[in-house]
Amino acid sequence: MAYNDKVLDHYQNPRNVGALDKNAPDVGTGVVGAPECGDVMKLQIQVAPNGTILDAKFKTYGCGSAIASSSLATEWLKGSTIAKAEQIKNTQIVQELALPPVKIHCSVLAEDAIKAAIEDWRKKQATTQGAAKA
Amino acid sequence: MNIPVYLDYSATTPCDPRVVERMLPYFTDTFGNAASRSHAFGWTAEAAVERAREQVAELIGAHPKEVLWTSGSTEANNLAIKGTAEMYREKGNHLITAITEHKAVLDPMKRLESQGFEITWLPVDSEGRVDLAQLAAAITEKTLLVSLMAANNEIGTLHPLKEIGALCKQKGVLFHTDATQAVGRIPLDVEAQHIDLMSLSAHKFYGPKGVGALYVRRRSPRVRLSAQMDGGGHERGMRSGTLNVPGVVGMGAAAELARVEMPVETERLRQLRDRLEARLLRDNPDAAVNGDRERRLPNLTNVSFPYVEGESLIMGIKEVAVSSGSACTSASLEPSYVLKGLGLGDERAHSSIRFSVGRFTTEAEVDFAAERVTAEVKRLREMSPLWEMVQEGIDLSQVKWTTH
Ligand SMILES: Cc1ncc(COP(=O)(O)O)c(C=O)c1O
């Protein structure tokens, strides 16, 4: 299979590979996928109190398109806001990376990872606010 | 060293230049139709075809009359399986094979199943081999044919042909073996191994693509086949169609080279394969060989690199041509059914790469490949959440994954 240039670029020069402290109260972590299915994505965001995403990092086990999808996602997340991040759709990733039909699941996984990271961050916010009130 | 380094000899081999040389005159000067009986053009072509038949027969211990030309192993398998099922329909309706066979065996079997035949799909052990007791128990009075491959194309595991052949002979059922990967790489003998039908494909042993053969036993028992290709009655009516004379000549020449050079070549390939494998295992923690490390093809190793997905690894080692058992290289998203069949878990299949060396592989190429793979595995592991978890001491089998 021949790869699209953008996928190749993200694969060869992945943006924002790494890890944030998953125990930090301002970091949300999403881990989606399963090793048996051939892809696992871990996506993390660090969020300012006003909802600005200060940093985003990923690690992905999966094919080149899965790596590219998560790399692209972190690029879009960094400097964005939670409100905008929630609007990211897998179809935008498909379009940007020109993913063929058999690779669409990679983009779905990236969208799931974004959602999971936001949810994790939200949960932490709720518990810290809850703790502050108490 | 030519980049990319070709380590996919199990997918196909280049034609040996000596083979091409022998083929060339049959395209232009001696271009006759081997079935033309009325002039010298035909006679010359026929003589060349019969010489090639002897060469192929000699490689597998057969009589030349038992060698039937086909377009390759796919056709040979189809003819062997459907041809016997149709021919002996009166005698029975049952065939036996294993789940790790090539699609060119599995799919003809599936078609027969849809036509009312009964198929037993034998499982394999973690090394890829069927259990002979289980095979014996599966044979019934209705069994027509057992089809088990000589060597597996993904992991290289060898089946004990002689034992299987003896069992089939004793039970009075026919034994077909898809020997595509084994021909020219390990010695084969249809008499000593009690083989009734054997499929061969020239392009796996330095002959041209699109030509192959089916060995069909002529004596004790005489095997009869129902033709799958009807027409001019070529190949004693079992496979009609004007012969691909240059291809057939090439297959014959390749068979002769294989027979003469196999003893030395096999040892050389084994050393190259072992060198490659040893380096990969030494330099990549947790890497593991799939299949049987003892009884397997000398030229192939299938290695899993846990925490790294096979397709992404292949993408990263563009300078090395190999193939993967990972899902993503196929349209199906299913990882290799052969590796799944070993029962080692799908993750291992997703992380697997098949390396196969051949006649033109050098030590420098093998070393280069090992270095490139190791560097890329390292890079991808640094990107892998699984590797990170394992470093943190997390047991991946205990993690609750969100399957999708
Ligand atoms: C075990 C086995 N059987 C059959 C085939 C099919 O051979 P061909 O494509 O030459 O017909 C192959 C080739 O991939 C093979 O490895």
XYZ file of C-alpha atoms and ligand atoms in Angstrom:
554
model
C 0.000 0.000 0.000
C 1.343 3.415 -0.843
C 1.017 6.059 1.838
C -0.196 9.585 1.578
C 2.523 12.220 2.110
C 0.833 13.719 5.152
C 0.551 10.333 6.834
C 4.197 9.680 6.043
C 5.227 13.050 7.422
C 3.400 12.507 10.726
C 4.736 8.969 10.904
C 8.326 10.045 10.321
C 8.144 13.238 12.360
C 5.386 12.671 14.868
C 4.391 15.839 16.717
C 4.070 15.847 20.481
C 5.122 12.317 21.323
C 5.505 11.877 25.041
C 3.739 11.818 28.330
C 2.285 14.339 30.801
C 1.899 13.559 34.493
C -1.316 11.578 34.521
C -1.823 12.296 38.219
C -1.700 16.080 37.802
C -5.113 17.691 38.423
C -4.956 19.761 35.215
C -4.084 16.782 32.961
C -6.673 14.638 31.246
C -5.661 11.222 29.901
C -7.537 9.060 27.398
C -6.461 5.515 26.517
C -8.524 3.831 23.821
C -8.235 0.712 21.676
C -6.848 -2.712 22.477
C -3.657 -4.582 21.657
C -5.630 -7.502 20.124
C -7.193 -5.062 17.681
C -3.815 -3.748 16.633
C -4.167 -0.215 17.947
C -3.985 1.567 21.279
C -3.859 5.350 21.588
C -2.974 7.323 24.665
C -3.750 10.998 24.389
C -3.154 13.596 27.098
C -4.080 17.235 27.482
C -2.997 19.828 29.990
C -5.715 22.425 30.460
C -5.638 25.948 31.934
C -8.470 26.989 34.288
C -10.061 29.003 31.465
C -10.335 25.894 29.281
C -7.330 26.591 27.053
C -5.379 23.475 26.134
C -1.806 24.345 27.034
C -0.200 21.110 25.963
C -1.055 17.820 24.319
C 0.954 14.594 24.061
C 0.351 11.164 22.597
C 1.691 7.677 22.389
C 0.252 5.228 19.886
C 0.626 1.541 19.175
C -0.796 1.002 15.725
C -0.306 1.340 12.022
C 1.108 4.459 10.368
C -2.348 5.947 9.923
C -3.131 5.492 13.602
C 0.110 7.219 14.537
C -0.598 10.037 12.065
C -4.184 10.459 13.303
C -3.103 10.880 16.899
C -0.172 13.099 15.984
C -2.504 15.340 13.990
C -4.995 15.387 16.870
C -2.381 16.716 19.290
C -1.460 19.411 16.781
C -5.062 20.547 16.612
C -5.546 20.356 20.370
C -2.513 22.376 21.410
C -3.510 26.017 21.902
C -7.158 25.210 21.303
C -9.917 25.130 23.908
C -11.953 22.330 25.446
C -15.050 23.705 23.744
C -13.406 23.536 20.313
C -11.748 20.209 21.034
C -15.134 18.679 21.676
C -16.164 19.616 18.162
C -13.342 17.686 16.448
C -14.823 14.977 14.248
C -13.090 11.931 12.861
C -14.169 12.964 9.368
C -11.930 16.037 9.602
C -8.981 13.751 10.322
C -9.943 11.482 7.421
C -10.056 14.496 5.149
C -6.821 16.085 6.333
C -4.832 12.832 6.052
C -6.733 11.503 3.018
C -7.252 8.196 4.808
C -8.566 5.334 2.675
C -11.725 3.485 3.840
C -9.792 0.694 5.599
C -8.087 3.314 7.775
C -11.150 5.240 8.881
C -11.156 3.351 12.179
C -7.852 5.084 12.994
C -9.561 8.456 12.850
C -12.480 7.177 14.924
C -10.016 6.023 17.531
C -8.370 9.458 17.581
C -11.741 11.139 18.112
C -12.486 8.650 20.909
C -9.112 9.406 22.486
C -9.826 13.164 22.479
C -13.221 12.572 24.087
C -11.755 10.223 26.684
C -9.015 12.714 27.614
C -11.564 15.534 28.017
C -13.808 13.321 30.100
C -10.912 12.382 32.366
C -9.995 16.053 32.805
C -13.657 16.914 33.559
C -13.861 14.239 36.203
C -10.750 15.602 37.864
C -12.195 19.115 37.776
C -15.383 17.893 39.430
C -13.514 16.122 42.211
C -11.114 18.998 42.877
C -13.989 21.507 42.937
C -15.953 19.111 45.118
C -12.965 18.840 47.408
C -12.566 22.651 47.495
C -16.188 23.134 48.527
C -15.974 20.510 51.253
C 24.260 -3.749 -1.512
C 21.018 -2.978 -3.317
C 18.484 -0.928 -1.383
C 15.812 -1.968 -0.595
C 17.200 -5.252 0.626
C 14.880 -8.059 -0.454
C 14.031 -10.409 2.404
C 10.728 -11.701 1.101
C 11.835 -14.797 -0.814
C 8.813 -16.661 0.500
C 6.549 -14.292 -1.414
C 8.470 -14.808 -4.616
C 12.020 -15.194 -5.872
C 13.747 -13.491 -8.766
C 14.395 -15.699 -11.764
C 17.884 -17.096 -11.666
C 19.736 -15.583 -14.672
C 20.710 -19.118 -15.718
C 17.009 -19.960 -15.863
C 16.199 -16.927 -17.984
C 18.993 -17.811 -20.366
C 17.508 -21.238 -20.988
C 14.037 -19.807 -21.455
C 14.879 -17.103 -23.958
C 15.122 -19.175 -27.169
C 11.612 -20.502 -26.546
C 10.099 -17.057 -26.913
C 11.549 -16.374 -30.340
C 13.457 -19.084 -32.198
C 11.923 -22.324 -30.964
C 8.489 -20.897 -30.346
C 6.440 -23.900 -31.427
C 3.271 -25.193 -29.830
C 4.171 -28.335 -27.907
C 0.911 -29.861 -29.089
C 1.715 -29.420 -32.793
C 2.453 -32.906 -34.040
C 2.852 -32.081 -37.701
C 6.168 -30.225 -37.844
C 9.553 -29.661 -36.264
C 8.492 -26.476 -34.440
C 6.082 -28.546 -32.401
C 8.479 -31.444 -31.905
C 11.219 -29.160 -30.582
C 8.831 -27.538 -28.145
C 7.512 -30.894 -27.044
C 11.015 -32.232 -26.464
C 11.810 -29.203 -24.311
C 8.608 -29.679 -22.306
C 9.372 -33.350 -21.751
C 12.924 -32.552 -20.678
C 11.519 -30.094 -18.135
C 9.094 -32.742 -16.920
C 12.055 -35.017 -16.209
C 13.852 -32.237 -14.354
C 10.889 -31.498 -12.107
C 10.204 -35.212 -11.583
C 13.773 -35.816 -10.555
C 13.636 -33.098 -7.916
C 10.739 -34.827 -6.123
C 11.509 -38.470 -6.857
C 8.640 -38.886 -9.316
C 8.236 -40.374 -12.771
C 8.060 -37.680 -15.502
C 4.620 -38.923 -16.562
C 3.354 -38.024 -13.110
C 4.102 -34.323 -13.561
C 1.299 -32.173 -14.928
C 1.881 -28.540 -15.854
C -0.306 -25.818 -14.372
C -0.178 -22.055 -13.995
C 1.130 -22.342 -10.455
C 0.275 -23.767 -7.070
C -3.110 -22.112 -6.850
C -4.259 -24.007 -9.898
C -2.480 -27.189 -8.812
C -4.216 -27.066 -5.421
C -7.598 -26.435 -7.015
C -7.115 -29.313 -9.422
C -5.905 -31.692 -6.721
C -8.708 -30.887 -4.290
C -11.707 -30.335 -6.532
C -10.428 -32.854 -9.052
C -10.317 -35.724 -6.547
C -13.545 -34.703 -4.816
C -15.426 -34.760 -8.116
C -13.741 -37.894 -9.432
C -14.350 -39.959 -6.303
C -17.689 -38.491 -5.310
C -19.235 -41.961 -5.390
C -16.741 -43.232 -2.822
C -17.122 -40.535 -0.222
C -17.767 -36.919 0.639
C -15.178 -36.037 3.254
C -11.888 -34.141 3.018
C -9.449 -33.128 5.731
C -7.185 -30.109 5.940
C -5.772 -27.723 8.563
C -6.666 -24.151 9.490
C -3.178 -22.841 8.673
C -3.153 -23.879 5.016
C -2.748 -21.318 2.252
C -5.936 -19.731 0.916
C -5.368 -21.689 -2.283
C -6.213 -24.823 -0.272
C -8.733 -23.364 2.160
C -10.912 -21.721 -0.471
C -11.282 -24.742 -2.772
C -12.213 -26.701 0.366
C -14.789 -24.055 1.287
C -16.276 -24.266 -2.164
C -16.589 -28.022 -1.834
C -18.199 -27.524 1.564
C -20.789 -25.242 -0.009
C -21.476 -27.993 -2.532
C -22.269 -30.507 0.176
C -18.887 -32.059 0.920
C -17.825 -32.370 4.515
C -14.557 -30.773 5.489
C -12.607 -31.324 8.687
C -10.527 -28.267 9.574
C -7.822 -29.556 11.890
C -6.428 -27.151 14.484
C -2.674 -26.817 14.989
C -0.522 -26.632 18.107
C 1.353 -23.498 19.160
C 4.113 -24.355 16.686
C 1.740 -24.761 13.780
C 1.611 -28.531 13.437
C -1.396 -30.864 13.343
C -1.650 -33.697 15.823
C -1.265 -37.021 14.005
C -3.557 -38.834 16.429
C -6.213 -36.224 15.783
C -5.683 -36.640 12.053
C -5.977 -40.419 12.332
C -9.166 -40.048 14.344
C -10.663 -37.691 11.778
C -10.311 -40.164 8.894
C -13.548 -42.048 8.214
C -14.800 -44.442 5.546
C -16.070 -41.419 3.675
C -12.702 -39.634 3.604
C -11.321 -39.067 0.119
C -8.390 -36.772 0.654
C -6.089 -35.335 3.284
C -4.451 -32.050 2.264
C -1.661 -30.778 4.509
C 1.088 -28.429 3.443
C 4.752 -29.397 3.452
C 5.902 -26.057 4.857
C 3.836 -23.151 6.066
C 4.273 -19.938 4.108
C 4.108 -17.611 7.111
C 6.020 -19.406 9.848
C 7.896 -22.093 7.905
C 6.770 -24.964 10.142
C 7.234 -28.335 8.421
C 4.663 -31.089 8.575
C 5.951 -34.660 9.004
C 5.047 -35.684 5.455
C 6.359 -39.210 5.720
C 4.283 -39.999 8.808
C 1.187 -38.349 7.373
C 1.703 -40.157 4.072
C 2.114 -43.511 5.782
C -1.033 -42.938 7.811
C -3.049 -42.007 4.713
C -1.737 -45.002 2.811
C -2.609 -47.317 5.660
C -6.130 -45.869 5.864
C -6.575 -45.902 2.113
C -7.113 -42.167 1.599
C -5.284 -39.918 -0.814
C -2.660 -37.481 0.473
C -2.137 -34.105 -1.177
C 0.582 -31.726 -0.037
C 0.963 -28.107 -1.032
C 4.751 -28.070 -1.249
C 5.013 -24.563 -2.711
C 7.295 -23.272 0.025
C 9.233 -26.495 0.499
C 10.306 -27.219 -3.073
C 13.979 -26.479 -3.545
C 14.390 -25.615 0.131
C 14.127 -29.074 1.691
C 14.442 -32.519 0.095
C 11.142 -34.041 -1.034
C 10.473 -37.574 -2.221
C 6.985 -38.610 -3.239
C 7.850 -42.307 -2.837
C 9.553 -42.205 0.544
C 6.940 -39.771 1.854
C 3.922 -41.601 0.368
C 2.604 -38.519 -1.377
C -0.193 -38.933 -3.947
C -0.554 -35.332 -5.090
C 1.885 -32.436 -4.716
C 1.610 -28.786 -5.755
C 4.611 -26.787 -6.951
C 5.085 -23.229 -8.151
C 8.176 -22.228 -10.151
C 8.470 -18.659 -8.893
C 9.213 -19.822 -5.359
C 12.419 -21.505 -6.475
C 13.961 -19.047 -8.940
C 11.793 -19.984 -11.901
C 9.296 -17.740 -13.664
C 5.898 -16.683 -12.324
C 2.719 -18.158 -13.716
C 3.925 -21.727 -14.125
C 3.684 -24.642 -11.756
C 2.984 -28.320 -11.594
C 0.857 -30.938 -9.939
C 2.407 -34.282 -9.202
C -0.228 -36.991 -9.686
C 0.638 -40.519 -8.581
C 0.355 -43.091 -11.360
C 0.857 -46.341 -9.445
C -0.345 -47.790 -6.130
C -2.673 -46.108 -6.226
C -3.304 -44.655 -9.639
C -4.845 -41.258 -8.893
C -7.494 -39.969 -11.267
C -8.694 -36.409 -11.418
C -11.703 -34.702 -12.814
C -10.369 -31.919 -15.055
C -11.095 -28.360 -13.971
C -10.103 -26.872 -17.304
C -11.746 -28.461 -20.319
C -10.573 -27.993 -23.851
C -8.039 -29.477 -26.203
C -7.173 -32.385 -23.946
C -3.608 -31.354 -23.145
C -1.797 -32.957 -20.230
C -3.613 -36.253 -20.722
C -6.936 -34.486 -20.543
C -6.381 -33.321 -16.974
C -5.454 -29.753 -17.845
C -6.279 -28.385 -21.237
C -4.590 -25.335 -22.666
C -1.541 -24.647 -24.816
C 1.518 -25.041 -22.640
C 3.556 -22.040 -21.604
C 6.673 -23.541 -23.155
C 9.204 -20.884 -22.054
C 7.742 -21.012 -18.549
C 7.826 -24.780 -18.431
C 11.428 -24.794 -19.663
C 12.259 -22.260 -16.958
C 10.611 -24.352 -14.276
C 12.585 -27.375 -15.420
C 15.861 -25.468 -15.376
C 15.040 -24.057 -11.935
C 14.244 -27.541 -10.642
C 17.547 -28.864 -11.897
C 19.482 -26.016 -10.268
C 17.573 -26.558 -7.033
C 18.340 -30.273 -7.027
C 22.049 -29.767 -7.689
C 22.573 -26.799 -5.403
C 20.191 -27.534 -2.547
C 22.637 -29.235 -0.168
C 25.051 -26.311 -0.191
C 22.417 -23.610 -0.564
C 20.263 -24.848 2.292
C 23.179 -24.678 4.689
C 24.105 -21.192 3.548
C 20.534 -19.954 3.913
C 20.209 -21.521 7.323
C 23.311 -19.690 8.484
C 22.048 -16.369 7.145
C 18.625 -16.878 8.700
C 20.116 -17.900 12.030
C 22.410 -14.881 11.995
C 19.512 -12.546 11.306
C 17.311 -14.171 13.910
C 20.018 -14.181 16.568
C 20.615 -10.461 16.069
C 16.953 -9.590 16.161
C 16.408 -11.544 19.365
C 19.567 -10.183 20.975
C 18.860 -6.541 20.248
C 15.089 -6.371 20.747
C 13.921 -7.238 24.253
C 10.868 -9.540 24.331
C 11.095 -10.347 20.605
C 9.984 -13.936 19.984
C 10.033 -16.398 17.107
C 6.671 -17.713 15.918
C 6.358 -21.342 14.899
C 8.700 -24.248 15.419
C 12.356 -23.270 15.670
C 13.639 -26.754 14.914
C 11.506 -28.317 12.217
C 10.999 -25.428 9.840
C 12.171 -24.029 6.527
C 15.857 -23.101 6.581
C 15.343 -19.688 5.001
C 12.534 -18.155 7.020
C 11.948 -16.645 10.421
C 8.766 -15.076 11.701
C 9.442 -12.747 14.605
C 7.072 -10.802 16.819
C 8.225 -7.477 18.217
C 5.785 -6.900 21.063
C 4.449 -3.369 21.725
C 5.080 -2.427 18.093
C 2.491 -2.883 15.363
C 3.747 -4.743 12.289
C 2.547 -2.418 9.582
C 4.025 0.645 11.228
C 7.295 -1.237 11.539
C 7.269 -2.147 7.857
C 6.543 1.480 7.014
C 9.615 2.506 8.974
C 11.971 0.034 7.333
C 11.435 1.010 3.726
C 14.995 -0.092 2.985
C 14.062 -3.685 3.823
C 11.368 -5.595 1.931
C 9.558 -7.990 4.282
C 5.975 -8.915 5.015
C 3.825 -8.748 8.102
C 1.146 -10.802 9.796
C -0.407 -7.575 10.945
C -3.970 -6.790 10.016
C -3.285 -3.517 8.383
C -1.429 -4.951 5.419
C -4.619 -6.661 4.309
C -7.960 -5.072 3.584
C -9.704 -7.261 6.139
C -8.312 -5.681 9.341
C -7.942 -9.232 10.616
C -4.434 -10.229 11.601
C -2.920 -13.337 10.033
C -5.155 -16.382 10.498
C -2.044 -18.534 10.594
C -0.622 -16.737 13.626
C -4.058 -16.593 15.222
C -4.289 -20.340 14.616
C -1.242 -20.879 16.844
C -3.320 -19.541 19.720
C -0.693 -17.064 20.873
C -3.020 -14.095 21.002
C -3.836 -11.533 18.374
C -1.356 -8.997 19.690
C 1.490 -11.285 18.738
C 0.093 -11.562 15.225
C -0.219 -7.775 14.926
C 3.436 -7.402 15.907
C 4.887 -10.021 13.593
C 7.228 -9.763 10.638
C 8.236 -12.542 8.252
C 11.833 -12.451 7.036
C 12.829 -14.879 4.298
C 16.305 -15.048 2.805
C 17.253 -16.588 -0.516
C 19.830 -17.369 -3.152
C 21.003 -13.802 -3.597
C 20.964 -12.679 0.041
C 24.292 -11.655 1.527
C 25.571 -11.425 5.068
C 25.883 -7.653 4.717
C 22.208 -7.432 3.766
C 21.137 -9.482 6.728
C 23.191 -7.344 9.092
C 21.805 -4.176 7.575
C 18.256 -5.480 7.961
C 18.798 -6.423 11.591
C 20.185 -2.951 12.318
C 17.380 -1.123 10.561
C 14.675 -3.196 12.212
C 16.203 -2.786 15.640
C 16.502 0.977 15.266
C 12.910 1.275 14.109
C 11.532 -1.001 16.817
C 13.294 1.218 19.317
C 11.818 4.384 17.816
C 8.312 2.949 17.688
C 8.507 1.582 21.206
C 9.328 5.045 22.453
C 6.060 6.038 20.813
C 4.148 3.038 22.159
C 1.792 3.321 25.137
C 2.119 -0.452 25.608
C 5.874 -0.249 25.975
C 5.440 2.631 28.447
C 3.026 0.571 30.524
C 5.336 -2.421 30.536
C 8.208 -0.176 31.678
C 5.968 1.017 34.523
C 5.478 -2.590 35.538
C 1.893 -2.864 34.340
C 0.738 -6.330 33.261
C -0.931 -5.723 29.898
C -3.095 -8.813 30.230
C -4.755 -7.256 33.295
C -5.634 -3.951 31.650
C -9.272 -3.305 30.750
C -9.123 -2.238 27.113
C -11.876 -0.437 25.265
C -12.372 -2.689 22.285
C -14.025 -1.065 19.328
C 1.906 -22.359 0.528
C 1.479 -21.714 -0.741
N 0.532 -22.280 -1.497
C 0.122 -21.732 -2.648
C 0.623 -20.538 -3.106
C 0.116 -19.964 -4.387
O 1.076 -20.016 -5.378
P 0.833 -19.291 -6.778
O 0.434 -17.896 -6.450
O 2.127 -19.370 -7.464
O -0.266 -20.008 -7.465
C 1.610 -19.900 -2.346
C 2.179 -18.600 -2.785
O 2.015 -17.585 -2.168
C 2.042 -20.494 -1.134
O 2.978 -19.918 -0.375
